[in-house]
């Protein structure tokens, strides 16, 4: 199925947009931007030259994805998520050669109005709470909230809170998949996962 692009959206020549992607009103996808298959860009989004969006990504209204930002497959960005690409911007100093890369790994969720300071990596299936300010890397499956963002727990691939027992084991309350907490973080028992 071809991409669906609203009449008021601008997709510049040279942008790559995958099949089945929906781009809503007043979006701007610049040349050199990459948007994968089956994505949704909500109203008023901007995707810069040099930004990369994987497949099945959901970007809600009013999100700007700047050069150097990569959203891997299945990422969710709530409305008003803010990305930065320079740590010390000045209007009168050009710093395009100082952009810091930001990566949001597969399946992660960024809550509404969260701010992601450039140069960080958000781990797979992590969940960033609404309004949080992330200035450090976030581990896979971590739940972080606040300003600055602090980890308060762990979540499953389905985004459900995990309660680990004394042996470091937990089950997803949604689908029963088993997880283990170790020195390197959270790992899922792939054999226990139920397909959606």
C-alpha atoms as an extended CHARMM CRD file, in Angstrom:
* protein
*
       196  EXT
         1         1  UNK       CA              0.0000000000        0.0000000000        0.0000000000  PROA      1               0.0000000000
         2         2  UNK       CA              1.4980000000        3.3720000000       -0.9440000000  PROA      2               0.0000000000
         3         3  UNK       CA              2.1880000000        6.0780000000        1.6300000000  PROA      3               0.0000000000
         4         4  UNK       CA             -0.7390000000        8.3520000000        2.4750000000  PROA      4               0.0000000000
         5         5  UNK       CA              0.2990000000       12.0020000000        2.5820000000  PROA      5               0.0000000000
         6         6  UNK       CA             -2.0870000000       14.8020000000        3.5840000000  PROA      6               0.0000000000
         7         7  UNK       CA             -2.4950000000       17.6530000000        1.1070000000  PROA      7               0.0000000000
         8         8  UNK       CA             -1.0790000000       20.1610000000        3.6040000000  PROA      8               0.0000000000
         9         9  UNK       CA              2.0560000000       18.0670000000        4.2950000000  PROA      9               0.0000000000
        10        10  UNK       CA              5.3660000000       18.7380000000        2.5440000000  PROA      10              0.0000000000
        11        11  UNK       CA              7.5460000000       15.7790000000        1.5920000000  PROA      11              0.0000000000
        12        12  UNK       CA             10.6130000000       17.0800000000       -0.2090000000  PROA      12              0.0000000000
        13        13  UNK       CA             12.1580000000       15.3680000000       -3.2080000000  PROA      13              0.0000000000
        14        14  UNK       CA             14.9220000000       13.1130000000       -1.9040000000  PROA      14              0.0000000000
        15        15  UNK       CA             13.0830000000       12.0450000000        1.2540000000  PROA      15              0.0000000000
        16        16  UNK       CA             12.4820000000        8.3090000000        1.6030000000  PROA      16              0.0000000000
        17        17  UNK       CA              9.0250000000        7.2710000000        2.8320000000  PROA      17              0.0000000000
        18        18  UNK       CA              8.0830000000        3.6090000000        3.1510000000  PROA      18              0.0000000000
        19        19  UNK       CA              4.9230000000        1.8730000000        2.0070000000  PROA      19              0.0000000000
        20        20  UNK       CA              1.8760000000        2.1120000000        4.2270000000  PROA      20              0.0000000000
        21        21  UNK       CA              3.1370000000        5.1710000000        6.0950000000  PROA      21              0.0000000000
        22        22  UNK       CA              0.6280000000        7.9240000000        6.9310000000  PROA      22              0.0000000000
        23        23  UNK       CA              1.8260000000       11.5280000000        7.0790000000  PROA      23              0.0000000000
        24        24  UNK       CA             -0.7910000000       13.8750000000        8.5070000000  PROA      24              0.0000000000
        25        25  UNK       CA             -1.5270000000       17.5730000000        8.0910000000  PROA      25              0.0000000000
        26        26  UNK       CA              1.1860000000       20.2290000000        8.2830000000  PROA      26              0.0000000000
        27        27  UNK       CA              4.0880000000       17.7430000000        8.4990000000  PROA      27              0.0000000000
        28        28  UNK       CA              7.4190000000       18.5090000000        6.8510000000  PROA      28              0.0000000000
        29        29  UNK       CA              9.7060000000       15.6550000000        5.7870000000  PROA      29              0.0000000000
        30        30  UNK       CA             12.9470000000       17.1050000000        4.4250000000  PROA      30              0.0000000000
        31        31  UNK       CA             15.1470000000       15.7310000000        1.6860000000  PROA      31              0.0000000000
        32        32  UNK       CA             17.5630000000       13.1840000000        3.0820000000  PROA      32              0.0000000000
        33        33  UNK       CA             15.1290000000       12.0970000000        5.8180000000  PROA      33              0.0000000000
        34        34  UNK       CA             14.2870000000        8.3840000000        6.0150000000  PROA      34              0.0000000000
        35        35  UNK       CA             10.8740000000        7.1850000000        7.2210000000  PROA      35              0.0000000000
        36        36  UNK       CA             10.2110000000        3.4470000000        7.2030000000  PROA      36              0.0000000000
        37        37  UNK       CA              7.1600000000        1.3140000000        6.4160000000  PROA      37              0.0000000000
        38        38  UNK       CA              3.7950000000        1.4570000000        8.2080000000  PROA      38              0.0000000000
        39        39  UNK       CA              4.6710000000        4.5370000000       10.2740000000  PROA      39              0.0000000000
        40        40  UNK       CA              2.3740000000        7.3540000000       11.4000000000  PROA      40              0.0000000000
        41        41  UNK       CA              3.5070000000       10.9710000000       11.6320000000  PROA      41              0.0000000000
        42        42  UNK       CA              0.8530000000       12.9820000000       13.4800000000  PROA      42              0.0000000000
        43        43  UNK       CA             -0.1290000000       16.5500000000       12.7240000000  PROA      43              0.0000000000
        44        44  UNK       CA              2.6380000000       19.1450000000       12.6830000000  PROA      44              0.0000000000
        45        45  UNK       CA              5.6480000000       16.8080000000       12.7940000000  PROA      45              0.0000000000
        46        46  UNK       CA              8.9940000000       17.6390000000       11.2270000000  PROA      46              0.0000000000
        47        47  UNK       CA             11.6360000000       15.1290000000       10.1220000000  PROA      47              0.0000000000
        48        48  UNK       CA             14.9870000000       16.7010000000        9.2430000000  PROA      48              0.0000000000
        49        49  UNK       CA             17.5620000000       15.7850000000        6.6510000000  PROA      49              0.0000000000
        50        50  UNK       CA             19.7200000000       13.1580000000        8.3640000000  PROA      50              0.0000000000
        51        51  UNK       CA             17.0070000000       11.8320000000       10.6990000000  PROA      51              0.0000000000
        52        52  UNK       CA             16.1430000000        8.1400000000       10.4550000000  PROA      52              0.0000000000
        53        53  UNK       CA             12.8560000000        6.4850000000       11.4110000000  PROA      53              0.0000000000
        54        54  UNK       CA             12.4350000000        2.7080000000       11.3010000000  PROA      54              0.0000000000
        55        55  UNK       CA              9.3320000000        0.6480000000       10.5450000000  PROA      55              0.0000000000
        56        56  UNK       CA              6.0090000000        0.7550000000       12.4370000000  PROA      56              0.0000000000
        57        57  UNK       CA              7.0090000000        3.8980000000       14.3620000000  PROA      57              0.0000000000
        58        58  UNK       CA              4.2430000000        6.0850000000       15.8070000000  PROA      58              0.0000000000
        59        59  UNK       CA              5.0620000000        9.7780000000       16.1780000000  PROA      59              0.0000000000
        60        60  UNK       CA              2.2070000000       11.7730000000       17.6870000000  PROA      60              0.0000000000
        61        61  UNK       CA              1.4230000000       15.4530000000       17.0260000000  PROA      61              0.0000000000
        62        62  UNK       CA              3.9900000000       18.2570000000       17.1430000000  PROA      62              0.0000000000
        63        63  UNK       CA              7.2600000000       16.2860000000       17.3160000000  PROA      63              0.0000000000
        64        64  UNK       CA             10.4300000000       17.4950000000       15.5450000000  PROA      64              0.0000000000
        65        65  UNK       CA             12.9920000000       14.8250000000       14.7590000000  PROA      65              0.0000000000
        66        66  UNK       CA             16.2980000000       16.5200000000       14.0510000000  PROA      66              0.0000000000
        67        67  UNK       CA             19.4360000000       15.4750000000       12.1860000000  PROA      67              0.0000000000
        68        68  UNK       CA             21.3090000000       12.8390000000       14.1470000000  PROA      68              0.0000000000
        69        69  UNK       CA             18.1850000000       11.2960000000       15.7080000000  PROA      69              0.0000000000
        70        70  UNK       CA             17.4680000000        7.6340000000       14.9320000000  PROA      70              0.0000000000
        71        71  UNK       CA             14.2090000000        5.9640000000       15.9390000000  PROA      71              0.0000000000
        72        72  UNK       CA             14.4470000000        2.1970000000       15.4990000000  PROA      72              0.0000000000
        73        73  UNK       CA             11.4920000000       -0.0640000000       14.6340000000  PROA      73              0.0000000000
        74        74  UNK       CA              8.3180000000        0.0340000000       16.7710000000  PROA      74              0.0000000000
        75        75  UNK       CA              9.1920000000        3.2130000000       18.7010000000  PROA      75              0.0000000000
        76        76  UNK       CA              6.3310000000        5.3340000000       20.0980000000  PROA      76              0.0000000000
        77        77  UNK       CA              6.7540000000        9.1050000000       20.5610000000  PROA      77              0.0000000000
        78        78  UNK       CA              3.9510000000       10.7770000000       22.4940000000  PROA      78              0.0000000000
        79        79  UNK       CA              2.6830000000       14.2420000000       21.5630000000  PROA      79              0.0000000000
        80        80  UNK       CA              5.1210000000       17.0840000000       22.0440000000  PROA      80              0.0000000000
        81        81  UNK       CA              8.2500000000       14.9600000000       22.5650000000  PROA      81              0.0000000000
        82        82  UNK       CA             11.3240000000       17.1860000000       22.2260000000  PROA      82              0.0000000000
        83        83  UNK       CA             14.6700000000       16.1090000000       20.7870000000  PROA      83              0.0000000000
        84        84  UNK       CA             17.7790000000       18.2920000000       20.8370000000  PROA      84              0.0000000000
        85        85  UNK       CA             20.9620000000       17.9370000000       18.7950000000  PROA      85              0.0000000000
        86        86  UNK       CA             23.4010000000       20.4590000000       20.3490000000  PROA      86              0.0000000000
        87        87  UNK       CA             24.2330000000       20.7690000000       24.0530000000  PROA      87              0.0000000000
        88        88  UNK       CA             25.0860000000       24.4860000000       24.0980000000  PROA      88              0.0000000000
        89        89  UNK       CA             23.2350000000       26.2440000000       21.2550000000  PROA      89              0.0000000000
        90        90  UNK       CA             23.7080000000       29.9020000000       20.4180000000  PROA      90              0.0000000000
        91        91  UNK       CA             21.7710000000       31.6820000000       17.6990000000  PROA      91              0.0000000000
        92        92  UNK       CA             24.9050000000       33.4530000000       16.4950000000  PROA      92              0.0000000000
        93        93  UNK       CA             27.2470000000       30.4100000000       16.3850000000  PROA      93              0.0000000000
        94        94  UNK       CA             26.8560000000       27.6920000000       13.7160000000  PROA      94              0.0000000000
        95        95  UNK       CA             27.2690000000       24.2900000000       15.4030000000  PROA      95              0.0000000000
        96        96  UNK       CA             25.9910000000       21.8710000000       12.7530000000  PROA      96              0.0000000000
        97        97  UNK       CA             29.3320000000       20.0630000000       12.8860000000  PROA      97              0.0000000000
        98        98  UNK       CA             28.7580000000       19.4790000000       16.6280000000  PROA      98              0.0000000000
        99        99  UNK       CA             25.4310000000       17.6110000000       16.3980000000  PROA      99              0.0000000000
       100       100  UNK       CA             25.3880000000       14.6750000000       18.8110000000  PROA      100             0.0000000000
       101       101  UNK       CA             23.6380000000       11.4720000000       17.7230000000  PROA      101             0.0000000000
       102       102  UNK       CA             20.6260000000       10.2340000000       19.6630000000  PROA      102             0.0000000000
       103       103  UNK       CA             19.2720000000        6.6900000000       19.3180000000  PROA      103             0.0000000000
       104       104  UNK       CA             15.9300000000        5.3600000000       20.5150000000  PROA      104             0.0000000000
       105       105  UNK       CA             16.1430000000        1.5830000000       20.3560000000  PROA      105             0.0000000000
       106       106  UNK       CA             13.4840000000       -0.8410000000       19.1770000000  PROA      106             0.0000000000
       107       107  UNK       CA             10.1250000000       -0.8300000000       20.9480000000  PROA      107             0.0000000000
       108       108  UNK       CA             10.8780000000        2.0620000000       23.3340000000  PROA      108             0.0000000000
       109       109  UNK       CA              8.1620000000        4.5340000000       24.3570000000  PROA      109             0.0000000000
       110       110  UNK       CA              8.7020000000        8.2540000000       24.9460000000  PROA      110             0.0000000000
       111       111  UNK       CA              5.8500000000        9.7890000000       26.9580000000  PROA      111             0.0000000000
       112       112  UNK       CA              4.0940000000       13.0230000000       26.0620000000  PROA      112             0.0000000000
       113       113  UNK       CA              6.2030000000       16.1810000000       26.4330000000  PROA      113             0.0000000000
       114       114  UNK       CA              9.3410000000       14.2840000000       27.4210000000  PROA      114             0.0000000000
       115       115  UNK       CA             12.6530000000       15.9050000000       26.4390000000  PROA      115             0.0000000000
       116       116  UNK       CA             15.5330000000       13.8160000000       25.1080000000  PROA      116             0.0000000000
       117       117  UNK       CA             18.8480000000       15.6590000000       25.4010000000  PROA      117             0.0000000000
       118       118  UNK       CA             21.1900000000       14.8490000000       22.5190000000  PROA      118             0.0000000000
       119       119  UNK       CA             23.8680000000       12.2010000000       22.7280000000  PROA      119             0.0000000000
       120       120  UNK       CA             21.8670000000        9.5820000000       24.6630000000  PROA      120             0.0000000000
       121       121  UNK       CA             20.6290000000        6.1080000000       23.8400000000  PROA      121             0.0000000000
       122       122  UNK       CA             17.2170000000        4.9360000000       25.0290000000  PROA      122             0.0000000000
       123       123  UNK       CA             17.3570000000        1.1430000000       25.3630000000  PROA      123             0.0000000000
       124       124  UNK       CA             15.0370000000       -1.4070000000       23.7900000000  PROA      124             0.0000000000
       125       125  UNK       CA             11.5040000000       -1.4500000000       25.2310000000  PROA      125             0.0000000000
       126       126  UNK       CA             12.3540000000        1.2670000000       27.7670000000  PROA      126             0.0000000000
       127       127  UNK       CA              9.5360000000        3.5670000000       28.8840000000  PROA      127             0.0000000000
       128       128  UNK       CA             10.1380000000        7.2770000000       29.4620000000  PROA      128             0.0000000000
       129       129  UNK       CA              7.3700000000        8.8920000000       31.5270000000  PROA      129             0.0000000000
       130       130  UNK       CA              5.4500000000       11.9620000000       30.4100000000  PROA      130             0.0000000000
       131       131  UNK       CA              7.3620000000       15.2010000000       31.0070000000  PROA      131             0.0000000000
       132       132  UNK       CA             10.6530000000       13.4890000000       31.8790000000  PROA      132             0.0000000000
       133       133  UNK       CA             13.9640000000       15.0730000000       30.8830000000  PROA      133             0.0000000000
       134       134  UNK       CA             16.4200000000       12.4000000000       29.7470000000  PROA      134             0.0000000000
       135       135  UNK       CA             20.0670000000       13.4750000000       29.8290000000  PROA      135             0.0000000000
       136       136  UNK       CA             21.7360000000       10.0640000000       30.3630000000  PROA      136             0.0000000000
       137       137  UNK       CA             21.4650000000        6.6990000000       28.6330000000  PROA      137             0.0000000000
       138       138  UNK       CA             18.4270000000        4.6090000000       29.6160000000  PROA      138             0.0000000000
       139       139  UNK       CA             18.8710000000        0.8140000000       29.9420000000  PROA      139             0.0000000000
       140       140  UNK       CA             16.6930000000       -1.6200000000       28.0040000000  PROA      140             0.0000000000
       141       141  UNK       CA             13.3130000000       -2.2280000000       29.7160000000  PROA      141             0.0000000000
       142       142  UNK       CA             13.9280000000        0.6120000000       32.2160000000  PROA      142             0.0000000000
       143       143  UNK       CA             11.0860000000        2.8340000000       33.4580000000  PROA      143             0.0000000000
       144       144  UNK       CA             12.3100000000        6.4030000000       33.9750000000  PROA      144             0.0000000000
       145       145  UNK       CA             10.4380000000        9.4950000000       35.1780000000  PROA      145             0.0000000000
       146       146  UNK       CA             11.1200000000       13.0070000000       36.4410000000  PROA      146             0.0000000000
       147       147  UNK       CA             13.4480000000       15.9480000000       35.8980000000  PROA      147             0.0000000000
       148       148  UNK       CA             16.1270000000       14.8300000000       35.4530000000  PROA      148             0.0000000000
       149       149  UNK       CA             14.8480000000       11.3550000000       34.5590000000  PROA      149             0.0000000000
       150       150  UNK       CA             15.5760000000        8.6630000000       37.1590000000  PROA      150             0.0000000000
       151       151  UNK       CA             14.9050000000        4.9610000000       36.9080000000  PROA      151             0.0000000000
       152       152  UNK       CA             12.0710000000        3.7570000000       39.1550000000  PROA      152             0.0000000000
       153       153  UNK       CA             11.5620000000        0.2440000000       37.8200000000  PROA      153             0.0000000000
       154       154  UNK       CA             11.4520000000       -2.1150000000       34.8710000000  PROA      154             0.0000000000
       155       155  UNK       CA              8.8430000000       -2.8350000000       32.1940000000  PROA      155             0.0000000000
       156       156  UNK       CA              8.0730000000       -5.7450000000       29.8830000000  PROA      156             0.0000000000
       157       157  UNK       CA              7.9580000000       -5.5770000000       26.0990000000  PROA      157             0.0000000000
       158       158  UNK       CA              4.2410000000       -4.8880000000       26.5070000000  PROA      158             0.0000000000
       159       159  UNK       CA              5.0130000000       -1.8520000000       28.7110000000  PROA      159             0.0000000000
       160       160  UNK       CA              3.7590000000       -3.4880000000       31.9190000000  PROA      160             0.0000000000
       161       161  UNK       CA              5.5520000000       -2.9520000000       35.2460000000  PROA      161             0.0000000000
       162       162  UNK       CA              7.7180000000       -5.9230000000       36.2650000000  PROA      162             0.0000000000
       163       163  UNK       CA              7.9450000000       -6.9680000000       39.9220000000  PROA      163             0.0000000000
       164       164  UNK       CA             11.0090000000       -9.1520000000       40.4360000000  PROA      164             0.0000000000
       165       165  UNK       CA             11.1550000000      -11.7450000000       43.2160000000  PROA      165             0.0000000000
       166       166  UNK       CA             14.2340000000      -12.4020000000       45.3760000000  PROA      166             0.0000000000
       167       167  UNK       CA             15.6010000000      -14.7430000000       42.6980000000  PROA      167             0.0000000000
       168       168  UNK       CA             15.4290000000      -11.9510000000       40.0980000000  PROA      168             0.0000000000
       169       169  UNK       CA             12.4670000000      -13.4240000000       38.1870000000  PROA      169             0.0000000000
       170       170  UNK       CA              9.2730000000      -11.7060000000       37.0470000000  PROA      170             0.0000000000
       171       171  UNK       CA              6.3190000000      -12.3530000000       34.7730000000  PROA      171             0.0000000000
       172       172  UNK       CA              4.6190000000       -9.8330000000       32.5180000000  PROA      172             0.0000000000
       173       173  UNK       CA              1.1250000000       -9.3410000000       33.9870000000  PROA      173             0.0000000000
       174       174  UNK       CA             -0.2840000000       -8.9310000000       30.4740000000  PROA      174             0.0000000000
       175       175  UNK       CA              0.9590000000      -12.0600000000       28.7090000000  PROA      175             0.0000000000
       176       176  UNK       CA              2.8510000000      -14.1380000000       31.2860000000  PROA      176             0.0000000000
       177       177  UNK       CA              6.2420000000      -13.8690000000       29.5770000000  PROA      177             0.0000000000
       178       178  UNK       CA              9.1300000000      -14.5250000000       31.9620000000  PROA      178             0.0000000000
       179       179  UNK       CA             11.9280000000      -12.0180000000       32.6190000000  PROA      179             0.0000000000
       180       180  UNK       CA             15.1560000000      -12.2750000000       34.5690000000  PROA      180             0.0000000000
       181       181  UNK       CA             17.0390000000       -9.4080000000       36.2140000000  PROA      181             0.0000000000
       182       182  UNK       CA             20.8140000000       -9.8050000000       36.2270000000  PROA      182             0.0000000000
       183       183  UNK       CA             23.9370000000       -7.6740000000       36.4360000000  PROA      183             0.0000000000
       184       184  UNK       CA             23.5260000000       -6.6830000000       32.7760000000  PROA      184             0.0000000000
       185       185  UNK       CA             19.8770000000       -5.6620000000       33.1580000000  PROA      185             0.0000000000
       186       186  UNK       CA             16.6470000000       -7.3710000000       32.1250000000  PROA      186             0.0000000000
       187       187  UNK       CA             16.4090000000      -10.2900000000       29.7070000000  PROA      187             0.0000000000
       188       188  UNK       CA             13.2920000000      -12.0600000000       28.4500000000  PROA      188             0.0000000000
       189       189  UNK       CA             12.8990000000      -15.8150000000       28.2160000000  PROA      189             0.0000000000
       190       190  UNK       CA             12.0580000000      -15.8510000000       24.5080000000  PROA      190             0.0000000000
       191       191  UNK       CA             10.3350000000      -19.2420000000       24.7870000000  PROA      191             0.0000000000
       192       192  UNK       CA              7.8160000000      -17.7980000000       27.2550000000  PROA      192             0.0000000000
       193       193  UNK       CA              6.7520000000      -14.8380000000       25.1130000000  PROA      193             0.0000000000
       194       194  UNK       CA              3.2490000000      -14.9360000000       23.6420000000  PROA      194             0.0000000000
       195       195  UNK       CA              2.8740000000      -13.4700000000       20.1620000000  PROA      195             0.0000000000
       196       196  UNK       CA              0.3680000000      -10.5940000000       19.8830000000  PROA      196             0.0000000000
